Short mmCIF file of C-alpha atoms in Angstrom, two decimals:
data_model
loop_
_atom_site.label_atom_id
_atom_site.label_comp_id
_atom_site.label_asym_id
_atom_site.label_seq_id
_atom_site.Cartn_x
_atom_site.Cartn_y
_atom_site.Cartn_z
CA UNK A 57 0.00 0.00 0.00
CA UNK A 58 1.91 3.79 -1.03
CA UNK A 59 1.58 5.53 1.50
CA UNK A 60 2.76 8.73 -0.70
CA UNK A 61 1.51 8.73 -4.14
CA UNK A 62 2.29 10.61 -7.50
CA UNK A 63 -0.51 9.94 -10.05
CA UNK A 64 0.98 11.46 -12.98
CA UNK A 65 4.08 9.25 -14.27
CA UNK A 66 5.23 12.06 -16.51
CA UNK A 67 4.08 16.27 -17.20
CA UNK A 68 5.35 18.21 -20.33
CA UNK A 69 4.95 21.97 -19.72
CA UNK A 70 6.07 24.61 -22.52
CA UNK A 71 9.32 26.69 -21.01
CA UNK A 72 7.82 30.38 -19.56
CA UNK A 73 5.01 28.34 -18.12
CA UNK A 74 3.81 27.26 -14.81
CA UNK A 75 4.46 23.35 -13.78
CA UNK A 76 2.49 21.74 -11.26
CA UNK A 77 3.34 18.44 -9.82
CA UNK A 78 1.07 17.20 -7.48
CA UNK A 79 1.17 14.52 -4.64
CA UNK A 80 -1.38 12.64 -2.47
CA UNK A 81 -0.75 10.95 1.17
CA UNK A 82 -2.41 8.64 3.17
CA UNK A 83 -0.49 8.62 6.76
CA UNK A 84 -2.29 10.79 8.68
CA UNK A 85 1.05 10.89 11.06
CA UNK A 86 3.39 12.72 8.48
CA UNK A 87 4.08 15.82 9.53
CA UNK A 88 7.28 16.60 7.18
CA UNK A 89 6.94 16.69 3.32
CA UNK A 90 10.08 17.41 0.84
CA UNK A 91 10.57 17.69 -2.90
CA UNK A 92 13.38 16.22 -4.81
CA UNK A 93 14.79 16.49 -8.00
CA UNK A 94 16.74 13.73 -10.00
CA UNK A 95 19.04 13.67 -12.94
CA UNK A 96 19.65 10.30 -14.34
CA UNK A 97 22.59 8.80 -12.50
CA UNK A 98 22.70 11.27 -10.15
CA UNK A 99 21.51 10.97 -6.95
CA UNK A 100 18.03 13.01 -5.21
CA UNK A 101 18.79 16.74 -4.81
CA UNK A 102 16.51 18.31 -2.04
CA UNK A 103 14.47 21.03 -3.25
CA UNK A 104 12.09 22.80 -1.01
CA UNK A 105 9.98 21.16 1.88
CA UNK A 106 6.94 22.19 4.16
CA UNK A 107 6.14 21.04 7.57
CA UNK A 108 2.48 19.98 8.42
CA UNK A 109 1.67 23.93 10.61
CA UNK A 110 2.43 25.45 6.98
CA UNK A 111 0.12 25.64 4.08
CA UNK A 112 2.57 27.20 1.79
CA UNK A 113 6.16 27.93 1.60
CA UNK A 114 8.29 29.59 -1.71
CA UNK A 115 11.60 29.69 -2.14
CA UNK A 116 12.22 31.55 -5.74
CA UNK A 117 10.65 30.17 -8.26
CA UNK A 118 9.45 27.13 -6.33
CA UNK A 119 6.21 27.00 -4.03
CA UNK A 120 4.47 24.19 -2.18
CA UNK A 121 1.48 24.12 -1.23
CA UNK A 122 0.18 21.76 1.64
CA UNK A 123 -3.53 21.20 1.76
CA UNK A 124 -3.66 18.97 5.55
CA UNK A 125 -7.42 18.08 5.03
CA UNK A 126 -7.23 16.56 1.51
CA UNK A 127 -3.57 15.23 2.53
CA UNK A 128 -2.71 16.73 -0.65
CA UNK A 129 0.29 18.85 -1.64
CA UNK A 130 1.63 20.50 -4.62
CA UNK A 131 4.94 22.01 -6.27
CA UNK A 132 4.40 24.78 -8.50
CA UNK A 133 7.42 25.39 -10.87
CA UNK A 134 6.78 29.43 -12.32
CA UNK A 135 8.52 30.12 -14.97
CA UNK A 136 9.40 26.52 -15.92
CA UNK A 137 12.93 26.46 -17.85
CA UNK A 138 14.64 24.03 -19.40
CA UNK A 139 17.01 22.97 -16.89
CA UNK A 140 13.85 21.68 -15.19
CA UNK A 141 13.66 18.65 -16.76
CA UNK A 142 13.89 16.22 -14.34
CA UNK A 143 12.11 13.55 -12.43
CA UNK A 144 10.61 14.72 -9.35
CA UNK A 145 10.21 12.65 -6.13
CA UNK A 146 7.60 14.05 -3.35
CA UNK A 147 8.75 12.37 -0.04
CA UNK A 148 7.01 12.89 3.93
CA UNK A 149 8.35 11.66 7.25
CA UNK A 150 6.59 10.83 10.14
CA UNK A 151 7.89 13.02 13.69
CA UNK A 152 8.88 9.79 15.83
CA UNK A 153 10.08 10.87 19.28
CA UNK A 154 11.77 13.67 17.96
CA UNK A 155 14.33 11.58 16.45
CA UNK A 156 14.94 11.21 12.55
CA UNK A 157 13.16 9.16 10.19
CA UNK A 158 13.61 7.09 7.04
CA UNK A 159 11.18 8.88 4.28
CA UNK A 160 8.37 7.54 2.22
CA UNK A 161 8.99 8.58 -1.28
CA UNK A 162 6.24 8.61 -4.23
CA UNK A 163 7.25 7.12 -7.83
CA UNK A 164 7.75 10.43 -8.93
CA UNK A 165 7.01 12.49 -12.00
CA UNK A 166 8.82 13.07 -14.71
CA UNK A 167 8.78 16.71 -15.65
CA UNK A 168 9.69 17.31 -19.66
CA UNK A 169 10.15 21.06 -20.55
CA UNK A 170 9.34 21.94 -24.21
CA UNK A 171 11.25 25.12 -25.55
CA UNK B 292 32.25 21.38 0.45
CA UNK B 293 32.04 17.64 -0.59
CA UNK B 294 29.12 15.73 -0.56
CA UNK B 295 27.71 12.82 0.13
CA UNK B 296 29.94 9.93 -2.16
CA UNK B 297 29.34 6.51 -3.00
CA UNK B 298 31.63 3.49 -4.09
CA UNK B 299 31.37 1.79 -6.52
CA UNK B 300 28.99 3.66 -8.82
CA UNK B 301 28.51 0.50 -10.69
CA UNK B 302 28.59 -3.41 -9.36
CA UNK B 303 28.07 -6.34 -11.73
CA UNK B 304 27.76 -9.41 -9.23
CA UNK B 305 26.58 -12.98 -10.13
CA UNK B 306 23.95 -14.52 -8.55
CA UNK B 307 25.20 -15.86 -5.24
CA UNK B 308 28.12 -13.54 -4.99
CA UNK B 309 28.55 -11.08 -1.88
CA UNK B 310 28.77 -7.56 -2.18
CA UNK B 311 29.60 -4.13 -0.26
CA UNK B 312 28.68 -0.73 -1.00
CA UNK B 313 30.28 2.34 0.51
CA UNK B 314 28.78 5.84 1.93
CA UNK B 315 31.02 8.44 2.76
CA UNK B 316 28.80 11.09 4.36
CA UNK B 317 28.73 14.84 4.65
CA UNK B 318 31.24 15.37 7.22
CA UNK B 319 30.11 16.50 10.79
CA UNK B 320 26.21 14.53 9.86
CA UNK B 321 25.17 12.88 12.48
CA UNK B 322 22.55 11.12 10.43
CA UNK B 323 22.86 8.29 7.98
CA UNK B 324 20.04 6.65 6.00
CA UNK B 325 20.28 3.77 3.13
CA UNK B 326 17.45 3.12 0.26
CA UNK B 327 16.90 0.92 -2.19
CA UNK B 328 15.58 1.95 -5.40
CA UNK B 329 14.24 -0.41 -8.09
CA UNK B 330 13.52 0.81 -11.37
CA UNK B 331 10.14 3.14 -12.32
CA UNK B 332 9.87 3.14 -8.79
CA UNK B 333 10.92 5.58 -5.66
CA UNK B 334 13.90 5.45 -3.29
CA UNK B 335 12.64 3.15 -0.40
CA UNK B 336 13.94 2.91 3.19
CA UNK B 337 16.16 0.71 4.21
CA UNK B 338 17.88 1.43 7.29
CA UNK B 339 19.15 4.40 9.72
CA UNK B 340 21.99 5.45 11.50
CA UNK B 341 22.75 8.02 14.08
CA UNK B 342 26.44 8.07 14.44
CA UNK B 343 27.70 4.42 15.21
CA UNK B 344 24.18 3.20 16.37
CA UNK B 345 21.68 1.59 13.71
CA UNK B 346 18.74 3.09 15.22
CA UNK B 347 16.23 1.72 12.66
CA UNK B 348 16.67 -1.24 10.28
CA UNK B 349 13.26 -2.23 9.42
CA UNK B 350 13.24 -1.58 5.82
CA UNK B 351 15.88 -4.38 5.06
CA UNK B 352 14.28 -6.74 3.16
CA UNK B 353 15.74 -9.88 4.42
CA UNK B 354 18.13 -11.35 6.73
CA UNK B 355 21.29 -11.12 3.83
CA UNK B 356 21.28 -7.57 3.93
CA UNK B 357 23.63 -6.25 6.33
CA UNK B 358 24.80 -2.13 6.92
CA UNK B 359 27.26 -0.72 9.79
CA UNK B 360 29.05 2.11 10.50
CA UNK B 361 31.59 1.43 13.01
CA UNK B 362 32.73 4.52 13.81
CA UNK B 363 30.10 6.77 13.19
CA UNK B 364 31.15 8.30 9.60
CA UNK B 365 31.58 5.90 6.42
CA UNK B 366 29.13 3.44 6.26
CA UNK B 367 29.04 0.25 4.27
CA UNK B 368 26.03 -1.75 3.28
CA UNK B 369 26.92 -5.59 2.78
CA UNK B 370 24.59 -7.89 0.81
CA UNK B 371 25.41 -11.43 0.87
CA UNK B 372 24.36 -14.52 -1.28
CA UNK B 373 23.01 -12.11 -3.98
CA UNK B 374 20.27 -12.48 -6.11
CA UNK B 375 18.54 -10.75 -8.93
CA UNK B 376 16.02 -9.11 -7.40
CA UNK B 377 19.01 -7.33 -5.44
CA UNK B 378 19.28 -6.10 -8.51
CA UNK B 379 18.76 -1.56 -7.92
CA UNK B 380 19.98 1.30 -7.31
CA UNK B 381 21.53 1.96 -3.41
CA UNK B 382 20.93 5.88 -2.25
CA UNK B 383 23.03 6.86 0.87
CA UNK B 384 21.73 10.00 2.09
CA UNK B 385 22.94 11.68 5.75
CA UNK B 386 21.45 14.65 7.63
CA UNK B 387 22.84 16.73 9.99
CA UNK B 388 21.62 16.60 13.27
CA UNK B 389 18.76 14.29 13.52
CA UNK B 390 15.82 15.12 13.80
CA UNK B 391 12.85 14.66 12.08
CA UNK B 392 12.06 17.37 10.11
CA UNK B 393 15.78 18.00 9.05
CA UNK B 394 16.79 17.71 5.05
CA UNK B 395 18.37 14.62 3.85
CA UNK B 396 21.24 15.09 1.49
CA UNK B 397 21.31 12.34 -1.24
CA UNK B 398 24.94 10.53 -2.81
CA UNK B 399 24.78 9.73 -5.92
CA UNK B 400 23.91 6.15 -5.57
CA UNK B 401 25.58 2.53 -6.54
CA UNK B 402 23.66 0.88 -9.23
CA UNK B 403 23.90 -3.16 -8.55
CA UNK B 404 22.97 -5.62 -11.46
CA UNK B 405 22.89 -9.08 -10.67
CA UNK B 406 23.40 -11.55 -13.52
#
């Protein structure tokens, strides 16, 4: 059962546009929620992230948007460029005593940029 | 500064052959975390580390699968009697401090193929 899922195995947005990747949880208990970004053979790079007493939080050109009652968040990508083709992984943890946490990951989306 | 590094990038093992993968963390992170990622899928937990102590391992899938870190920086993960569905890529990541809603940094992965 995914506990984090990512419905859309691959977007294509046109570059100057806005991207929107969306991801859906189940675990009521996450509190933490992160976006990464992957080249092929490279490894995740983190992104931006929200905690669960946010709703929103931007950092440039990158916003997420945490809606708690439909356990839904989103990234929004505005203006999408080119170097934003990537796969994109939406991950959450759960707070466990305080301490730190393996995450849950989604399948992620793969994000194509069109010039 | 110097990320999070791997060894080897790439393993070719046959079937029934041990192997062991390397992590060299951020230095000064407390924090050390292992996934497994099969293809078209997510990174998936494996196990967790805060300095020398494996705090969490429940994500190994099976008793062959084997990760220290003696002294609290590199880490190795040691697979033993391998088969193909060992067969994925192996994300090190390592964090800081701790806690739980603290940023893992990714490496940049071992890719395993077992023939």
């Amino acid at each position: 059962d995914q506990q984090v899922k990512q419905n859309s195995p691959s977007l294509s947005v046109q570059e100057g546009r806005i991207s929107i990747l969306n991801c859906d949880y189940t675990n009521s208990m996450f509190d933490y929620f992160l976006w990464y970004k992957k080249y092929p053979a490279e490894g995740p790079t983190f992104l931006i992230s929200i905690s669960s007493i946010k709703d929103k939080n931007e950092d440039g050109r990158f916003t997420v948007f945490l809606n708690k009652s439909a356990k839904h968040l989103s990234l929004h990508i505005v203006p999408s460029q080119p170097g934003d083709s990537a796969v994109y992984f939406c991950a959450a943890s759960v707070l466990y005593g305080g301490g730190a946490d393996g995450l849950t990951f989604g399948k992620g989306t793969h994000l194509i940029i069109q010039p | 500064g110097a990320g999070v590094s791997q060894s080897p990038r790439y393993k070719v093992a046959k079937r029934g052959q041990d192997v062991a993968l390397r992590c060299d963390p951020i230095s000064g992170h407390v924090s050390l975390f292992w996934y497994q990622q099969a293809l078209g899928q997510g990174p998936e937990f494996l196990t967790y580390f805060q300095n020398e102590a494996q705090l969490d391992k429940s994500g190994l899938p099976s008793d062959r699968f084997f990760a220290e870190r003696p002294e609290g920086s590199v880490s190795t993960l040691k697979i033993q009697r391998t088969q193909q569905e060992d067969s994925a890529v192996y994300l090190c990541a390592s964090s800081l401090v701790g806690t739980s809603q603290e940023t893992q940094y990714f490496g940049p992965g071992t890719r395993l193929l077992v023939l």
